[in-house]
XYZ file of C-alpha atoms in Angstrom:
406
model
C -4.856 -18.154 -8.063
C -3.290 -18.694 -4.799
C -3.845 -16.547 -1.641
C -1.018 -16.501 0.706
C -0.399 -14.633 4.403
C 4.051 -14.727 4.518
C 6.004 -13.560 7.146
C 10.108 -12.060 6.847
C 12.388 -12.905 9.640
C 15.966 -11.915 9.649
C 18.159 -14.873 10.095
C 21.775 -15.451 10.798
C 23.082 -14.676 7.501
C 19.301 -13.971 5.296
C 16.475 -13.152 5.899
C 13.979 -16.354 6.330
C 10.434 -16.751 4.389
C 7.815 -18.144 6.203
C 4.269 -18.946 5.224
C 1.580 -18.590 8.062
C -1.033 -19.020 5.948
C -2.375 -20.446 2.272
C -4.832 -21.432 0.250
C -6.350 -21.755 -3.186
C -9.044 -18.948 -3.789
C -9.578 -18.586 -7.379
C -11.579 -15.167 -6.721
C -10.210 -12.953 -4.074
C -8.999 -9.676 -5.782
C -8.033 -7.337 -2.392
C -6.354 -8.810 0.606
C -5.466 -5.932 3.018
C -4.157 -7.260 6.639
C -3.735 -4.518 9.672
C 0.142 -4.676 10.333
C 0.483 -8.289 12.537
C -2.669 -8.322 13.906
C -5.013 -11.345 12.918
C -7.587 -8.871 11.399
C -7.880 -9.376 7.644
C -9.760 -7.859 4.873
C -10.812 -9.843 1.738
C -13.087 -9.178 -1.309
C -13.890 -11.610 -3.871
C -14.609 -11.434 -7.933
C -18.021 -13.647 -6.978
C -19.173 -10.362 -4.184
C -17.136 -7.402 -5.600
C -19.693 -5.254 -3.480
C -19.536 -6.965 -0.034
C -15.822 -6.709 1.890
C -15.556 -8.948 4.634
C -13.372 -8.925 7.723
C -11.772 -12.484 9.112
C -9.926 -13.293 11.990
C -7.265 -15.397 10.156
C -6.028 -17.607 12.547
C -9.322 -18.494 13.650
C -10.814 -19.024 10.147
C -13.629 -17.282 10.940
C -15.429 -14.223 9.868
C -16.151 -10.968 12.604
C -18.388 -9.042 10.252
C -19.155 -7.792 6.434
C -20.150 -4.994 4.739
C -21.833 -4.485 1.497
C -21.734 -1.357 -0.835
C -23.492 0.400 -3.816
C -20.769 -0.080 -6.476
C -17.980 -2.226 -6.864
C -15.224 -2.001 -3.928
C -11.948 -0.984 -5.443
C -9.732 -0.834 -2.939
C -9.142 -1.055 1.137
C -6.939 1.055 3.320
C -6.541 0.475 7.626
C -4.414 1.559 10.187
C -4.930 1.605 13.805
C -7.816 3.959 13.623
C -9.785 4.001 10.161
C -11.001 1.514 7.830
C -11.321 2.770 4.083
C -12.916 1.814 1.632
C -13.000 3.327 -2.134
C -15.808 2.502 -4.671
C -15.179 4.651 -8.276
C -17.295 7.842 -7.160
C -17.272 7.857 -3.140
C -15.439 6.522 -0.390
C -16.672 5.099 2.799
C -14.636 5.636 6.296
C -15.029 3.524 9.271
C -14.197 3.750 12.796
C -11.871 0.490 12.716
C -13.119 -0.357 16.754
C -16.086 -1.159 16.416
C -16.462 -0.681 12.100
C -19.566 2.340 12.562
C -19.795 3.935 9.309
C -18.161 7.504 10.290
C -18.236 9.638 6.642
C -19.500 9.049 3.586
C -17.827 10.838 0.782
C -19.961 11.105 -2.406
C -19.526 12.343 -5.543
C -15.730 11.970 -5.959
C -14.377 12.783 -8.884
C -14.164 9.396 -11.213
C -11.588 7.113 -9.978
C -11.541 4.072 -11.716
C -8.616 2.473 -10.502
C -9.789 3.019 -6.761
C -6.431 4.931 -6.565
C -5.987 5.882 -2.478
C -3.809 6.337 0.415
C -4.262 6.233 3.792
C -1.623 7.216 6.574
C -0.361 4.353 8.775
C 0.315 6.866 11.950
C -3.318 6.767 13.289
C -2.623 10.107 15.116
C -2.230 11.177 11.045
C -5.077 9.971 9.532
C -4.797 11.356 6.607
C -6.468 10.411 3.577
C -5.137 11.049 -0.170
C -7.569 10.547 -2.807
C -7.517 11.601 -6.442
C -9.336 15.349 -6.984
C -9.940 14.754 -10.410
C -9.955 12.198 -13.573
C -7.966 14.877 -16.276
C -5.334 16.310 -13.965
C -3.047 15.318 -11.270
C -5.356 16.853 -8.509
C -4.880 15.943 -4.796
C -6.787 15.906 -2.180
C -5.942 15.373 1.540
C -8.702 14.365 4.064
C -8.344 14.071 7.786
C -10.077 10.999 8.314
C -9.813 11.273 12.144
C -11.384 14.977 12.252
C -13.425 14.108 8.896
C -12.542 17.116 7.100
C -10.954 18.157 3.889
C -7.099 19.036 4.886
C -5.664 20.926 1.430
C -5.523 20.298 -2.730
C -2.515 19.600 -4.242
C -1.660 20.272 -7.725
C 0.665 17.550 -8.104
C 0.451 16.712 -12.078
C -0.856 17.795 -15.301
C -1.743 14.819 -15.918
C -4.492 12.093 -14.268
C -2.214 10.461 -11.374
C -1.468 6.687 -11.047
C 0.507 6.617 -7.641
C 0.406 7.844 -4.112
C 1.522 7.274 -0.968
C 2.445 8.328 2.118
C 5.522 7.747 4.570
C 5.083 6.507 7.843
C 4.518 9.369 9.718
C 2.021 11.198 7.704
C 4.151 14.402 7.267
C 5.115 13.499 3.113
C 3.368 12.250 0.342
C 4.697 11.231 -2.874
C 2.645 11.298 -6.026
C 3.141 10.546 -9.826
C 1.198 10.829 -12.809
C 0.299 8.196 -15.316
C 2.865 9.641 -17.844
C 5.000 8.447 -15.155
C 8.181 10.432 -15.872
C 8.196 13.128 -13.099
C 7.784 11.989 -9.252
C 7.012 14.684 -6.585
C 6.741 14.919 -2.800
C 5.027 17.146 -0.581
C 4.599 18.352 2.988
C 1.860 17.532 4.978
C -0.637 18.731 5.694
C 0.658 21.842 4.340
C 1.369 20.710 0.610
C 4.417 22.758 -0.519
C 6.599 21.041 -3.205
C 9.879 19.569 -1.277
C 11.185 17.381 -3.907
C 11.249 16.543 -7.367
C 12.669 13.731 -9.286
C 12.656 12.428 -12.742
C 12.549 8.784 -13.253
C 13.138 9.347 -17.586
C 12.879 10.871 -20.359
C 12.403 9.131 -23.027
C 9.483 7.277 -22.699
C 6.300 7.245 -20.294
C 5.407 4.185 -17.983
C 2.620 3.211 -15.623
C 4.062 3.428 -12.277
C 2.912 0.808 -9.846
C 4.131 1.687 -6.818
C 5.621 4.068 -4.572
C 6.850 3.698 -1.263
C 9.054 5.387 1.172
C 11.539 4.047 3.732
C 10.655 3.719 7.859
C 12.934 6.720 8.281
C 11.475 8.802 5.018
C 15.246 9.244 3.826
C 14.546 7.064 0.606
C 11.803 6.523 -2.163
C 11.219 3.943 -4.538
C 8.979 3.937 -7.710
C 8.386 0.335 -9.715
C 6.806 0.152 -12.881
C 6.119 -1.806 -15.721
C 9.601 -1.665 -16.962
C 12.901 -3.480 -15.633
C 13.838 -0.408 -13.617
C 12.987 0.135 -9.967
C 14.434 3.264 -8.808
C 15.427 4.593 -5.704
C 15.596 8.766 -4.615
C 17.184 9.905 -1.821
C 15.509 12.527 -0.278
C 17.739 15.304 1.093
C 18.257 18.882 1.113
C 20.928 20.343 -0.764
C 23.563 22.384 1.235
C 25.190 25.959 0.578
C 27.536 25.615 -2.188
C 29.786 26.600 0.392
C 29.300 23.658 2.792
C 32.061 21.032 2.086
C 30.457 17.263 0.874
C 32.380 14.110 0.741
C 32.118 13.933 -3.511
C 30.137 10.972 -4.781
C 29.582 9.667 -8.448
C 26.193 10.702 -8.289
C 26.917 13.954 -6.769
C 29.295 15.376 -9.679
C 26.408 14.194 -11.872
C 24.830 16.319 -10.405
C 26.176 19.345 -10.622
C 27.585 18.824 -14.268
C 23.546 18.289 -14.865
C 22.731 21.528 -12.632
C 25.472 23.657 -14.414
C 24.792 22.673 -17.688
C 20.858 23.731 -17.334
C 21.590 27.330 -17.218
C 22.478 27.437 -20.552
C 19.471 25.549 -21.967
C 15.206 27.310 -22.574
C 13.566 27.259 -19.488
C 11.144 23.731 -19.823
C 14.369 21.435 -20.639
C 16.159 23.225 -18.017
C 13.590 22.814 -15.400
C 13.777 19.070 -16.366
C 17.554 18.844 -15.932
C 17.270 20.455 -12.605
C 15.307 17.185 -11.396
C 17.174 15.201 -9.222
C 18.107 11.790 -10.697
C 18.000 8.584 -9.172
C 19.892 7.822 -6.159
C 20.625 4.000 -6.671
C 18.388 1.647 -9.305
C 17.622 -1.838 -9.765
C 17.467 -4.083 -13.194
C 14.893 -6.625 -12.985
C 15.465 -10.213 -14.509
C 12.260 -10.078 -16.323
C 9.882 -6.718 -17.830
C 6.474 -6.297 -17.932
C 5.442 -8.591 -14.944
C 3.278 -6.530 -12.450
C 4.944 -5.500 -9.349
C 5.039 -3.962 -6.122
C 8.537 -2.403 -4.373
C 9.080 -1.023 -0.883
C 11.923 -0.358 1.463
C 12.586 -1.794 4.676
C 15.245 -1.785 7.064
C 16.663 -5.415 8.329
C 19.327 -6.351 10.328
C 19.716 -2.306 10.894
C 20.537 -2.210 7.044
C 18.545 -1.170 4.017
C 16.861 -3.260 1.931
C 15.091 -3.123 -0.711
C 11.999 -5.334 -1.776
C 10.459 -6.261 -5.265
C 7.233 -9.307 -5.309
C 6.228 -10.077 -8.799
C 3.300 -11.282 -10.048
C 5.357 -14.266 -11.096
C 5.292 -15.410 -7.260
C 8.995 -13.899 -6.966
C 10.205 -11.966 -3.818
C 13.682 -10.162 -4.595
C 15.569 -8.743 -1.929
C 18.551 -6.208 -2.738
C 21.166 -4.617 -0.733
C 21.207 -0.571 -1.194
C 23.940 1.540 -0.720
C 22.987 4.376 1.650
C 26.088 6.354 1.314
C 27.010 5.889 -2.651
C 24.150 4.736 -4.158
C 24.403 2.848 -7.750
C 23.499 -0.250 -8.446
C 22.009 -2.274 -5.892
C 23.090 -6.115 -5.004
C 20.781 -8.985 -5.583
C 21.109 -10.790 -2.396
C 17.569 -13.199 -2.181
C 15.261 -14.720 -4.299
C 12.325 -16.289 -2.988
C 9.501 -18.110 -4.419
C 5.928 -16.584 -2.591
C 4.081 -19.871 -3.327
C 4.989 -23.284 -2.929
C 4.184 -26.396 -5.334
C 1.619 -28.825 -4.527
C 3.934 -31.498 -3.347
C 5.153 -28.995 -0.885
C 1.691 -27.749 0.294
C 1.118 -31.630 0.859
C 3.812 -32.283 2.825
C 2.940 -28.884 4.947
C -0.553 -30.350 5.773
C 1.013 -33.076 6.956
C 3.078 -31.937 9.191
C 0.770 -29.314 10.414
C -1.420 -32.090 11.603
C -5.156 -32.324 11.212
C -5.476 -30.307 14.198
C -4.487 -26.955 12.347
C -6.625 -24.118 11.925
C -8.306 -23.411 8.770
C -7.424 -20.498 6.977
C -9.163 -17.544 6.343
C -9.213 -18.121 3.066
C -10.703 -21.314 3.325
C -14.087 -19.574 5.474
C -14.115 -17.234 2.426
C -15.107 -20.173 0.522
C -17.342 -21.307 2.209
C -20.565 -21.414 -0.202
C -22.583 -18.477 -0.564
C -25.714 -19.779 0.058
C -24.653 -20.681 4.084
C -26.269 -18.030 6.312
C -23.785 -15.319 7.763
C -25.339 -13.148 10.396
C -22.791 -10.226 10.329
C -24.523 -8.994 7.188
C -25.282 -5.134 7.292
C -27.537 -4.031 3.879
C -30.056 -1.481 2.857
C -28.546 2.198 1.561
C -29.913 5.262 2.007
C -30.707 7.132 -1.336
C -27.678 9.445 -0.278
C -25.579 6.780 -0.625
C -24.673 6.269 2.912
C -24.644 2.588 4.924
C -28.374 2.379 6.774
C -28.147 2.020 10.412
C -26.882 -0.714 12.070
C -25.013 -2.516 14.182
C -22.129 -4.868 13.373
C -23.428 -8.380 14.545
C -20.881 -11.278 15.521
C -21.098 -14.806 14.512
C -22.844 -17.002 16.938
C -19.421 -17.926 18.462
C -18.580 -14.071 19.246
C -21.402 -13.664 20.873
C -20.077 -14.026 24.054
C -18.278 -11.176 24.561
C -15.792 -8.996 22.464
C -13.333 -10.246 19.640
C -10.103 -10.187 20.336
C -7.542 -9.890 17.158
C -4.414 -9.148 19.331
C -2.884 -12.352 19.454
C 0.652 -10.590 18.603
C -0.080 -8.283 21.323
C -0.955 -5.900 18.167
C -3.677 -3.157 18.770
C -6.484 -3.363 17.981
C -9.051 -5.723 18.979
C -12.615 -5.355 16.983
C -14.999 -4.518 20.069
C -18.533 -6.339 19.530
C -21.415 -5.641 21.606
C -22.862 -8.034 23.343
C -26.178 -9.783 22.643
């Protein structure tokens, strides 16, 4: 397995794929970086309780943490660090990493299924509220305290995620036919959409556009799909008439005359535009983005394939293949890259997380209270910090990891 750090650039006529960073690490399962900063999150197969934090360009490790149970997954933004074993979740102050709540006894969670808001004046935190049904609960992780429940699904969920602001949250189940979205932090149903009917799927992943008009939903299927989230008008109010539109209301007339469960189905808003992947069944992950003030849409595979589409934000339909990238480069390539880079270069991140186990690291912090909680302590740099605080702005990105001095 390869581990890889790749920057998107818009260029004159594409967009441009660049690698800042690489590196052969057979064992890391969670990678989680904090926007552009140089902070970096990695845990590996051989320590699936300890999560440590690296200062990527430097190659060098700030601090690490180790847990009860096996870390499942890690969330950040500017404020919070998250992290989510199968019965509890841990949240840290992401300044100076001080272990601020410790929630125990969550219900089951497997999967390590979690969101966390990216808007750190929105903290919020969306975790599953229980392993049979399609419970939701929202935390404030700034104000540590339970916001609301949801009761998204009938069934367990398998996705969730917020948009940027913090003020929606899409969900979806692990029949995966029905995708909802909610207000927060009050949690009233304001959408619902149906990806099928015919047959369920695991969703993979959800993900809204910077401006929240859009949603997209991958799965383990050829289909991504892509809702458009907007309010319906009076039936008054005069539309420019769209394909998708007169669907629409052929679907919405035609329910009236149909039992009241297949008519609430048909009411569900259909797909906005879609995408038909080359290949089925490979693991993916989908978002939205806007580039060059246009919207895009972006699929990585776990075939080491980045597509990029062109959506249209007005009709919808089918959206145009426009990029293909491959994520990871051949040997011969990675050769050549050394080369030029110089035996000067800085060593990856990835390459101090290989560094053998039996080395000492000082930043350890162990011992657990029988609660479950992280003992005291403080987060101790490596020798080289020890100077004075880290700083992990070098793109001017906020914020730096404060580090007492010794």
């Amino acid at each position: 397995m390869k581990l890889a750090l790749i920057r998107i650039t818009p260029g004159k006529e594409e967009q441009e794929i660049s690698m800042l960073h690489r590196k052969k690490s057979p064992d890391v399962y969670i990678v989680e970086r904090l926007f552009s900063s140089s902070l970096v999150v990695v845990v590996s197969q051989a320590m699936p309780r300890r999560m440590n934090v690296y200062h990527f360009k430097k190659g060098t490790e700030i601090c690490n943490y180790s847990y009860s149970n096996t870390i499942l997954a890690v969330r950040l933004n500017r404020q919070r660090l998250v992290v989510c074993l199968e019965e509890s979740i841990y949240i840290h102050n992401i300044k100076d990493m001080k272990l601020l709540k410790t929630l125990l006894n969550t219900p089951p969670n497997p999967s390590g299924l979690c969101a966390l808001s990216i808007n750190h004046s929105n903290s919020y935190l969306a975790y599953p509220g229980s392993a049979t049904i399609g419970e939701i609960i929202v935390y404030d992780a700034n104000n540590l305290n339970t916001v609301t429940m949801i009761p998204a699904h009938d069934s367990p969920l398998a996705a969730i995620t917020f948009n940027a602001s913090g003020t929606k949250l899409a969900s979806a189940s692990e029949r995966g036919t029905v995708i909802r979205v909610f207000s927060i932090p009050e949690g009233l149903r304001l959408f619902e959409f149906r990806r099928g009917m015919k047959r369920y799927v695991n969703i993979s992943s959800l993900s809204f556009s910077p401006d929240a008009q859009f949603l997209c939903a991958s799965s383990n299927t050829e289909t991504v799909h892509i809702f458009k989230l907007e309010q319906h008008g009076p039936s008054g109010e005069e539309e420019t008439p769209t394909w998708s539109a007169y669907v629409g209301k052929m679907f919405t007339a035609a329910s009236s005359y149909l039992p009241s469960q297949v008519s609430g189905m048909m009411s569900q808003d259909r797909a906005f535009a879609t995408v038909r992947l080359h290949t089925a069944g490979q693991k993916n992950v989908c978002t939205l983005a806007t580039i060059q003030k246009l919207p895009r849409l972006l699929v990585a595979s776990s075939d080491e394939q980045l597509f990029i589409y062109n959506i249209d934000p007005q009709d919808g339909g089918e959206c145009t293949l426009v990029q293909t990238h491959r994520l990871l480069v051949s040997d011969e390539e990675r050769e050549e890259a050394a080369v030029s880079e110089g035996p000067g270069a800085p060593q990856s991140y990835a390459a101090t997380a290989a560094i053998p186990t039996s080395a000492p690291v000082s930043a350890t912090l162990t011992g657990y209270s029988e609660d479950g909680g992280v003992s005291r302590g403080e987060v101790i740099p490596e020798h080289e910090f020890a100077a004075g605080p880290v700083c992990l702005d070098d793109e001017t990105e906020f914020p730096p990891v404060s580090i007492p001095n010794l």
